[in-house]
Amino acid sequence: MFSVSPVQTITFCDTQIFIKRDDLLSESFSGNKARKFYHFLINEFDDVKLVVGSGSVQANSLYSLSALAKLKGWSLDFYVNHIPSLLKTHPQGNYHAALDNGANIIEIDSEQLALPDMPNLDDKVQLIVQQQYPHLSSEQLLHVPEGGRCQYAKTGIDELGKELLQWAMEQELDKFDVFLPSGTGTTSLYLQQYFAESEINVQVRVLTCSTVGGDDYLIKQFAMLSSRPEYYPTIISDGRKYHFGKLYRQCYEMWQRLGKTGIEFELLYDPIGFIVLEHYLSNRQDDTAIVYIHQGGIKGNETMLPRYQRKFDK
Ligand SMILES: *Cc1c(COP(=O)(O)O)cnc(C)c1O
């Protein structure tokens, strides 16, 4: 369904880094969330009428789910905690693109829905799914957890793993490291699991870093998906704890530096990824080839870049 995403090279910190361009998977449906939702794209879900998702109104998953729903002819109800009023009046980025694709983006009104006080968005949406759609059967309603953290994600991530092994064979590599920044850790974990389960003569390590709440949090996320530590990616860190979506001057500077490679990266995960990678490269003892996964998300720059500019370009 997708063509194989290309691998290009950049020079970063005097080191050649291979970039797996998952941002170029396809025109309207690409990047990390396209890999995660690939299962829904390639399999028949004949009875499904409505897909229900949730997350931030700026999330890549909102845009990707809207693209998927459009391709499949499904409706999309996407629940968010809050839509900033400026965004409502001036839609931009993922929110704008999702509206264009016909998504219903719904602000949760806990009082009106008589929801108990609960902090977790997924839990809220679980209740909404049970209460708000009596006319749809369980086959007709597809509920995708926040960020695509579910077993289904494995189908597309296995495909990514397969493409990487194929590439390594063509390059005649018997050893390489894959690096990608994590949110929920779903992608890095399933990728490490894929390599661990493959019967191959290539030694592959998945390296990742946390962009949400530190390393302990990320390990907890891994544990929610798998009880087998041999499937856990190697977490690398620069000793700092990053908070998701927060604006850091170093991140902005790193993003501007990365722009000089001629490839546009995104502003939520990639800057942290490359800051940590730079730290790693300056301390490592080996020269194993490194493949960085460009996981898309460029649409989000339409809202993230103005935020950065307002804060730091005075
Ligand atoms: C969702 C996303 C991630 C994080 O993926 P996880 O599987 O949650 O770790 C990283 N980069 C981009 C661009 C994403 O959209």
Tab-separated table of C-alpha atoms and ligand atoms in Angstrom:
chain	number	residue	atom	x	y	z
A	1	MET	CA	0.000	0.000	0.000
A	2	PHE	CA	2.924	2.308	0.774
A	3	SER	CA	6.050	2.421	-1.298
A	4	VAL	CA	9.260	1.753	0.631
A	5	SER	CA	10.386	5.020	2.232
A	6	PRO	CA	13.802	6.215	1.046
A	7	VAL	CA	16.993	6.373	3.107
A	8	GLN	CA	19.211	9.429	2.712
A	9	THR	CA	22.345	10.608	4.472
A	10	ILE	CA	23.190	13.771	6.350
A	11	THR	CA	26.326	14.816	8.166
A	12	PHE	CA	25.669	15.569	11.797
A	13	CYS	CA	28.463	16.156	14.322
A	14	ASP	CA	31.043	15.054	11.746
A	15	THR	CA	29.244	11.731	11.506
A	16	GLN	CA	27.306	10.302	8.601
A	17	ILE	CA	23.759	9.597	9.743
A	18	PHE	CA	21.291	7.674	7.612
A	19	ILE	CA	17.801	9.172	7.622
A	20	LYS	CA	14.883	6.843	7.012
A	21	ARG	CA	12.354	9.198	5.431
A	22	ASP	CA	9.058	7.908	6.812
A	23	ASP	CA	7.831	11.475	6.396
A	24	LEU	CA	7.689	10.650	2.674
A	25	LEU	CA	5.667	7.423	2.912
A	26	SER	CA	2.787	8.868	0.959
A	27	GLU	CA	1.258	12.228	0.163
A	28	SER	CA	-1.586	12.428	2.669
A	29	PHE	CA	-0.827	9.648	5.109
A	30	SER	CA	2.743	9.451	6.328
A	31	GLY	CA	5.093	9.327	9.289
A	32	ASN	CA	4.839	7.521	12.587
A	33	LYS	CA	1.048	7.500	12.806
A	34	ALA	CA	0.698	6.146	9.287
A	35	ARG	CA	2.922	3.199	10.303
A	36	LYS	CA	0.828	2.708	13.422
A	37	PHE	CA	-2.518	2.881	11.603
A	38	TYR	CA	-1.300	0.826	8.647
A	39	HIS	CA	-3.159	-2.196	10.017
A	40	PHE	CA	-6.469	-0.396	9.530
A	41	LEU	CA	-5.476	0.725	6.057
A	42	ILE	CA	-4.595	-2.692	4.636
A	43	ASN	CA	-7.189	-4.862	6.342
A	44	GLU	CA	-10.866	-4.985	5.573
A	45	PHE	CA	-13.063	-3.494	8.259
A	46	ASP	CA	-16.301	-3.778	6.318
A	47	ASP	CA	-18.657	-3.016	9.182
A	48	VAL	CA	-16.863	0.011	10.554
A	49	LYS	CA	-18.773	3.264	10.158
A	50	LEU	CA	-17.116	5.454	12.749
A	51	VAL	CA	-13.628	5.705	14.165
A	52	VAL	CA	-13.227	7.350	17.571
A	53	GLY	CA	-9.901	8.804	18.603
A	54	SER	CA	-8.583	11.233	21.178
A	55	GLY	CA	-5.569	13.328	21.997
A	56	SER	CA	-4.289	16.836	21.674
A	57	VAL	CA	-5.940	19.101	19.139
A	58	GLN	CA	-2.465	19.645	17.644
A	59	ALA	CA	-1.636	15.943	17.522
A	60	ASN	CA	-0.233	14.192	14.485
A	61	SER	CA	-2.621	11.348	15.254
A	62	LEU	CA	-5.604	13.654	14.667
A	63	TYR	CA	-4.460	14.491	11.163
A	64	SER	CA	-3.419	10.924	10.353
A	65	LEU	CA	-6.677	9.434	11.634
A	66	SER	CA	-8.602	11.965	9.556
A	67	ALA	CA	-6.623	10.938	6.468
A	68	LEU	CA	-7.254	7.265	7.231
A	69	ALA	CA	-10.975	7.843	7.803
A	70	LYS	CA	-11.216	9.709	4.528
A	71	LEU	CA	-9.432	6.943	2.625
A	72	LYS	CA	-11.704	4.314	4.160
A	73	GLY	CA	-14.956	6.283	3.957
A	74	TRP	CA	-15.417	6.314	7.742
A	75	SER	CA	-16.549	9.173	9.953
A	76	LEU	CA	-14.102	10.349	12.592
A	77	ASP	CA	-15.059	11.650	16.043
A	78	PHE	CA	-11.896	12.909	17.703
A	79	TYR	CA	-12.146	13.933	21.377
A	80	VAL	CA	-9.912	16.591	22.860
A	81	ASN	CA	-9.833	18.211	26.293
A	82	HIS	CA	-9.668	21.726	24.938
A	83	ILE	CA	-9.525	23.736	21.711
A	84	PRO	CA	-7.757	27.099	22.162
A	85	SER	CA	-10.028	29.917	20.986
A	86	LEU	CA	-7.366	31.339	18.649
A	87	LEU	CA	-7.118	27.973	16.896
A	88	LYS	CA	-10.925	27.773	16.632
A	89	THR	CA	-11.080	31.110	14.849
A	90	HIS	CA	-7.851	30.571	12.867
A	91	PRO	CA	-7.504	26.836	12.211
A	92	GLN	CA	-3.924	25.801	11.409
A	93	GLY	CA	-1.675	22.783	11.161
A	94	ASN	CA	-2.970	19.330	12.032
A	95	TYR	CA	-6.281	20.747	13.294
A	96	HIS	CA	-6.928	22.601	10.050
A	97	ALA	CA	-5.970	19.653	7.862
A	98	ALA	CA	-8.147	17.294	9.900
A	99	LEU	CA	-11.155	19.632	9.570
A	100	ASP	CA	-10.526	19.676	5.823
A	101	ASN	CA	-10.655	15.896	5.846
A	102	GLY	CA	-14.082	16.062	7.490
A	103	ALA	CA	-13.132	15.179	11.076
A	104	ASN	CA	-15.545	15.996	13.909
A	105	ILE	CA	-13.312	17.426	16.601
A	106	ILE	CA	-15.162	17.431	19.886
A	107	GLU	CA	-14.245	19.251	23.071
A	108	ILE	CA	-15.119	17.047	26.020
A	109	ASP	CA	-17.604	18.694	28.333
A	110	SER	CA	-17.250	16.514	31.421
A	111	GLU	CA	-20.136	18.162	33.219
A	112	GLN	CA	-22.598	17.830	30.416
A	113	LEU	CA	-21.584	14.218	29.857
A	114	ALA	CA	-21.759	13.601	33.620
A	115	LEU	CA	-18.315	12.023	33.532
A	116	PRO	CA	-16.664	11.273	36.855
A	117	ASP	CA	-13.576	13.328	37.645
A	118	MET	CA	-10.740	11.482	35.884
A	119	PRO	CA	-7.398	12.771	34.663
A	120	ASN	CA	-6.770	10.259	31.882
A	121	LEU	CA	-8.163	11.158	28.468
A	122	ASP	CA	-8.249	7.536	27.306
A	123	ASP	CA	-10.398	6.566	30.303
A	124	LYS	CA	-12.822	9.400	29.609
A	125	VAL	CA	-13.148	8.428	25.969
A	126	GLN	CA	-13.694	4.817	26.956
A	127	LEU	CA	-16.783	5.946	28.903
A	128	ILE	CA	-17.917	8.213	26.092
A	129	VAL	CA	-17.693	5.303	23.660
A	130	GLN	CA	-19.854	3.202	25.967
A	131	GLN	CA	-22.435	5.951	26.507
A	132	GLN	CA	-22.673	8.110	23.410
A	133	TYR	CA	-23.093	5.637	20.565
A	134	PRO	CA	-26.024	3.339	21.403
A	135	HIS	CA	-26.937	3.177	17.696
A	136	LEU	CA	-23.583	1.624	16.705
A	137	SER	CA	-22.566	-1.977	17.353
A	138	SER	CA	-19.064	-2.868	18.505
A	139	GLU	CA	-18.210	-3.876	14.923
A	140	GLN	CA	-19.338	-0.519	13.593
A	141	LEU	CA	-17.306	1.609	15.979
A	142	LEU	CA	-13.526	1.453	15.958
A	143	HIS	CA	-11.907	3.027	19.008
A	144	VAL	CA	-8.206	3.814	18.610
A	145	PRO	CA	-6.373	4.622	21.870
A	146	GLU	CA	-4.485	7.894	22.242
A	147	GLY	CA	-1.290	8.055	20.202
A	148	GLY	CA	-2.074	4.695	18.582
A	149	ARG	CA	-0.764	2.760	21.544
A	150	CYS	CA	-2.203	-0.635	20.733
A	151	GLN	CA	-1.316	-4.074	19.426
A	152	TYR	CA	-2.559	-3.112	15.966
A	153	ALA	CA	0.417	-0.772	15.661
A	154	LYS	CA	2.677	-3.803	15.308
A	155	THR	CA	1.579	-4.546	11.737
A	156	GLY	CA	2.993	-1.324	10.307
A	157	ILE	CA	6.021	-1.202	12.591
A	158	ASP	CA	6.996	-4.728	11.491
A	159	GLU	CA	6.865	-3.391	7.949
A	160	LEU	CA	9.257	-0.596	8.934
A	161	GLY	CA	11.575	-3.187	10.506
A	162	LYS	CA	11.465	-5.274	7.347
A	163	GLU	CA	12.379	-2.279	5.182
A	164	LEU	CA	15.318	-1.473	7.453
A	165	LEU	CA	16.662	-5.032	7.272
A	166	GLN	CA	16.299	-5.031	3.503
A	167	TRP	CA	18.200	-1.757	3.335
A	168	ALA	CA	20.965	-3.083	5.615
A	169	MET	CA	21.338	-6.127	3.385
A	170	GLU	CA	21.740	-3.927	0.324
A	171	GLN	CA	24.352	-1.893	2.215
A	172	GLU	CA	26.038	-5.137	3.313
A	173	LEU	CA	25.918	-4.087	6.947
A	174	ASP	CA	26.188	-6.802	9.556
A	175	LYS	CA	25.495	-4.371	12.364
A	176	PHE	CA	23.596	-1.103	12.754
A	177	ASP	CA	21.804	1.038	15.306
A	178	VAL	CA	18.368	2.549	14.765
A	179	PHE	CA	17.561	5.706	16.662
A	180	LEU	CA	14.157	7.333	17.092
A	181	PRO	CA	12.737	9.637	19.760
A	182	SER	CA	9.833	8.148	21.739
A	183	GLY	CA	6.517	9.480	22.934
A	184	THR	CA	4.584	6.482	24.221
A	185	GLY	CA	7.495	4.206	23.252
A	186	THR	CA	5.201	1.979	21.194
A	187	THR	CA	7.196	2.345	17.982
A	188	SER	CA	10.652	1.824	19.456
A	189	LEU	CA	9.493	-1.175	21.486
A	190	TYR	CA	7.772	-2.978	18.628
A	191	LEU	CA	10.732	-2.250	16.402
A	192	GLN	CA	13.175	-3.761	18.909
A	193	GLN	CA	10.828	-6.725	19.291
A	194	TYR	CA	10.730	-7.183	15.536
A	195	PHE	CA	14.532	-7.322	15.294
A	196	ALA	CA	14.811	-9.568	18.346
A	197	GLU	CA	12.352	-12.043	16.811
A	198	SER	CA	13.813	-11.972	13.307
A	199	GLU	CA	16.197	-14.749	12.437
A	200	ILE	CA	18.908	-12.655	10.926
A	201	ASN	CA	22.660	-12.382	10.909
A	202	VAL	CA	22.488	-8.657	11.406
A	203	GLN	CA	22.977	-7.165	14.825
A	204	VAL	CA	20.450	-4.381	15.309
A	205	ARG	CA	19.982	-2.229	18.353
A	206	VAL	CA	17.116	0.203	18.763
A	207	LEU	CA	18.150	3.326	20.644
A	208	THR	CA	15.584	5.829	21.827
A	209	CYS	CA	15.119	8.762	24.168
A	210	SER	CA	12.217	10.091	26.155
A	211	THR	CA	10.445	13.272	25.097
A	212	VAL	CA	7.703	12.893	27.717
A	213	GLY	CA	8.363	12.800	31.443
A	214	GLY	CA	11.790	11.182	31.602
A	215	ASP	CA	13.326	7.723	31.363
A	216	ASP	CA	11.410	6.110	34.245
A	217	TYR	CA	8.141	7.014	32.592
A	218	LEU	CA	9.322	5.526	29.293
A	219	ILE	CA	10.311	2.246	30.954
A	220	LYS	CA	6.830	2.089	32.499
A	221	GLN	CA	5.364	2.565	29.026
A	222	PHE	CA	7.471	-0.330	27.700
A	223	ALA	CA	6.271	-2.495	30.567
A	224	MET	CA	2.648	-1.788	29.637
A	225	LEU	CA	3.272	-3.228	26.173
A	226	SER	CA	5.610	-6.092	26.952
A	227	SER	CA	6.856	-7.970	29.990
A	228	ARG	CA	10.005	-9.112	28.155
A	229	PRO	CA	13.010	-6.846	28.829
A	230	GLU	CA	14.877	-8.293	25.824
A	231	TYR	CA	12.378	-6.397	23.677
A	232	TYR	CA	13.050	-3.091	25.392
A	233	PRO	CA	15.003	-0.533	23.358
A	234	THR	CA	18.144	1.027	24.808
A	235	ILE	CA	17.302	4.404	26.306
A	236	ILE	CA	19.926	7.081	25.795
A	237	SER	CA	19.831	10.433	27.533
A	238	ASP	CA	21.737	13.671	27.933
A	239	GLY	CA	20.864	13.741	31.610
A	240	ARG	CA	18.022	16.207	31.154
A	241	LYS	CA	14.311	15.606	31.526
A	242	TYR	CA	12.186	17.074	28.737
A	243	HIS	CA	8.509	17.898	29.069
A	244	PHE	CA	6.324	17.244	26.084
A	245	GLY	CA	5.393	20.256	23.989
A	246	LYS	CA	7.411	22.674	26.117
A	247	LEU	CA	9.474	25.240	24.204
A	248	TYR	CA	13.220	25.009	24.846
A	249	ARG	CA	15.716	27.392	23.296
A	250	GLN	CA	18.157	24.518	22.628
A	251	CYS	CA	15.423	22.684	20.741
A	252	TYR	CA	14.728	25.658	18.534
A	253	GLU	CA	18.446	26.096	17.834
A	254	MET	CA	18.822	22.416	17.041
A	255	TRP	CA	15.864	22.555	14.655
A	256	GLN	CA	17.431	25.527	12.845
A	257	ARG	CA	20.732	23.645	12.596
A	258	LEU	CA	18.933	20.601	11.202
A	259	GLY	CA	17.276	22.775	8.547
A	260	LYS	CA	20.707	23.243	6.979
A	261	THR	CA	20.761	19.550	6.043
A	262	GLY	CA	18.058	20.300	3.478
A	263	ILE	CA	15.555	18.051	5.244
A	264	GLU	CA	12.727	19.593	7.234
A	265	PHE	CA	12.314	17.971	10.641
A	266	GLU	CA	9.445	18.477	13.061
A	267	LEU	CA	9.555	20.476	16.272
A	268	LEU	CA	8.162	18.228	19.009
A	269	TYR	CA	10.304	15.094	18.908
A	270	ASP	CA	13.190	15.629	16.467
A	271	PRO	CA	15.038	18.452	18.267
A	272	ILE	CA	15.171	16.420	21.496
A	273	GLY	CA	16.167	13.375	19.458
A	274	PHE	CA	19.110	15.151	17.859
A	275	ILE	CA	20.226	16.864	21.083
A	276	VAL	CA	20.393	13.460	22.739
A	277	LEU	CA	21.997	11.921	19.654
A	278	GLU	CA	24.698	14.594	19.634
A	279	HIS	CA	25.432	13.858	23.275
A	280	TYR	CA	25.561	10.152	22.483
A	281	LEU	CA	27.859	10.578	19.475
A	282	SER	CA	30.339	12.648	21.428
A	283	ASN	CA	30.615	9.937	24.076
A	284	ARG	CA	30.418	6.657	22.203
A	285	GLN	CA	33.338	4.293	21.778
A	286	ASP	CA	32.265	2.571	18.549
A	287	ASP	CA	31.397	3.688	15.031
A	288	THR	CA	28.327	1.572	14.311
A	289	ALA	CA	26.173	2.935	11.474
A	290	ILE	CA	23.169	4.864	12.786
A	291	VAL	CA	19.810	5.145	11.066
A	292	TYR	CA	17.580	7.936	12.367
A	293	ILE	CA	13.883	7.486	11.652
A	294	HIS	CA	12.244	10.678	10.407
A	295	GLN	CA	8.735	10.035	11.713
A	296	GLY	CA	6.941	12.835	9.888
A	297	GLY	CA	4.795	15.324	11.759
A	298	ILE	CA	5.798	18.294	9.591
A	299	LYS	CA	2.217	19.582	9.469
A	300	GLY	CA	2.521	20.344	13.166
A	301	ASN	CA	5.271	22.867	12.401
A	302	GLU	CA	2.564	25.241	11.141
A	303	THR	CA	1.539	25.767	14.759
A	304	MET	CA	4.787	24.942	16.598
A	305	LEU	CA	7.037	27.267	14.578
A	306	PRO	CA	4.992	30.426	15.265
A	307	ARG	CA	5.006	29.516	18.964
A	308	TYR	CA	8.801	29.244	18.886
A	309	GLN	CA	9.143	32.446	16.881
A	310	ARG	CA	6.944	34.383	19.308
A	311	LYS	CA	8.982	33.137	22.229
A	312	PHE	CA	12.559	33.398	20.922
A	313	ASP	CA	12.716	35.637	17.813
A	314	LYS	CA	12.353	39.012	19.408
B	1	LIG	C1	3.694	9.864	17.513
B	1	LIG	C2	5.044	10.317	17.120
B	1	LIG	C3	6.207	9.871	17.793
B	1	LIG	C4	6.156	8.983	19.009
B	1	LIG	O1	5.864	7.647	18.748
B	1	LIG	P1	5.637	6.634	19.969
B	1	LIG	O2	5.350	5.333	19.328
B	1	LIG	O3	4.458	7.154	20.740
B	1	LIG	O4	6.861	6.627	20.805
B	1	LIG	C5	7.438	10.364	17.353
B	1	LIG	N1	7.539	11.223	16.323
B	1	LIG	C6	6.451	11.660	15.655
B	1	LIG	C7	6.638	12.622	14.540
B	1	LIG	C8	5.171	11.217	16.024
B	1	LIG	O5	4.088	11.673	15.356
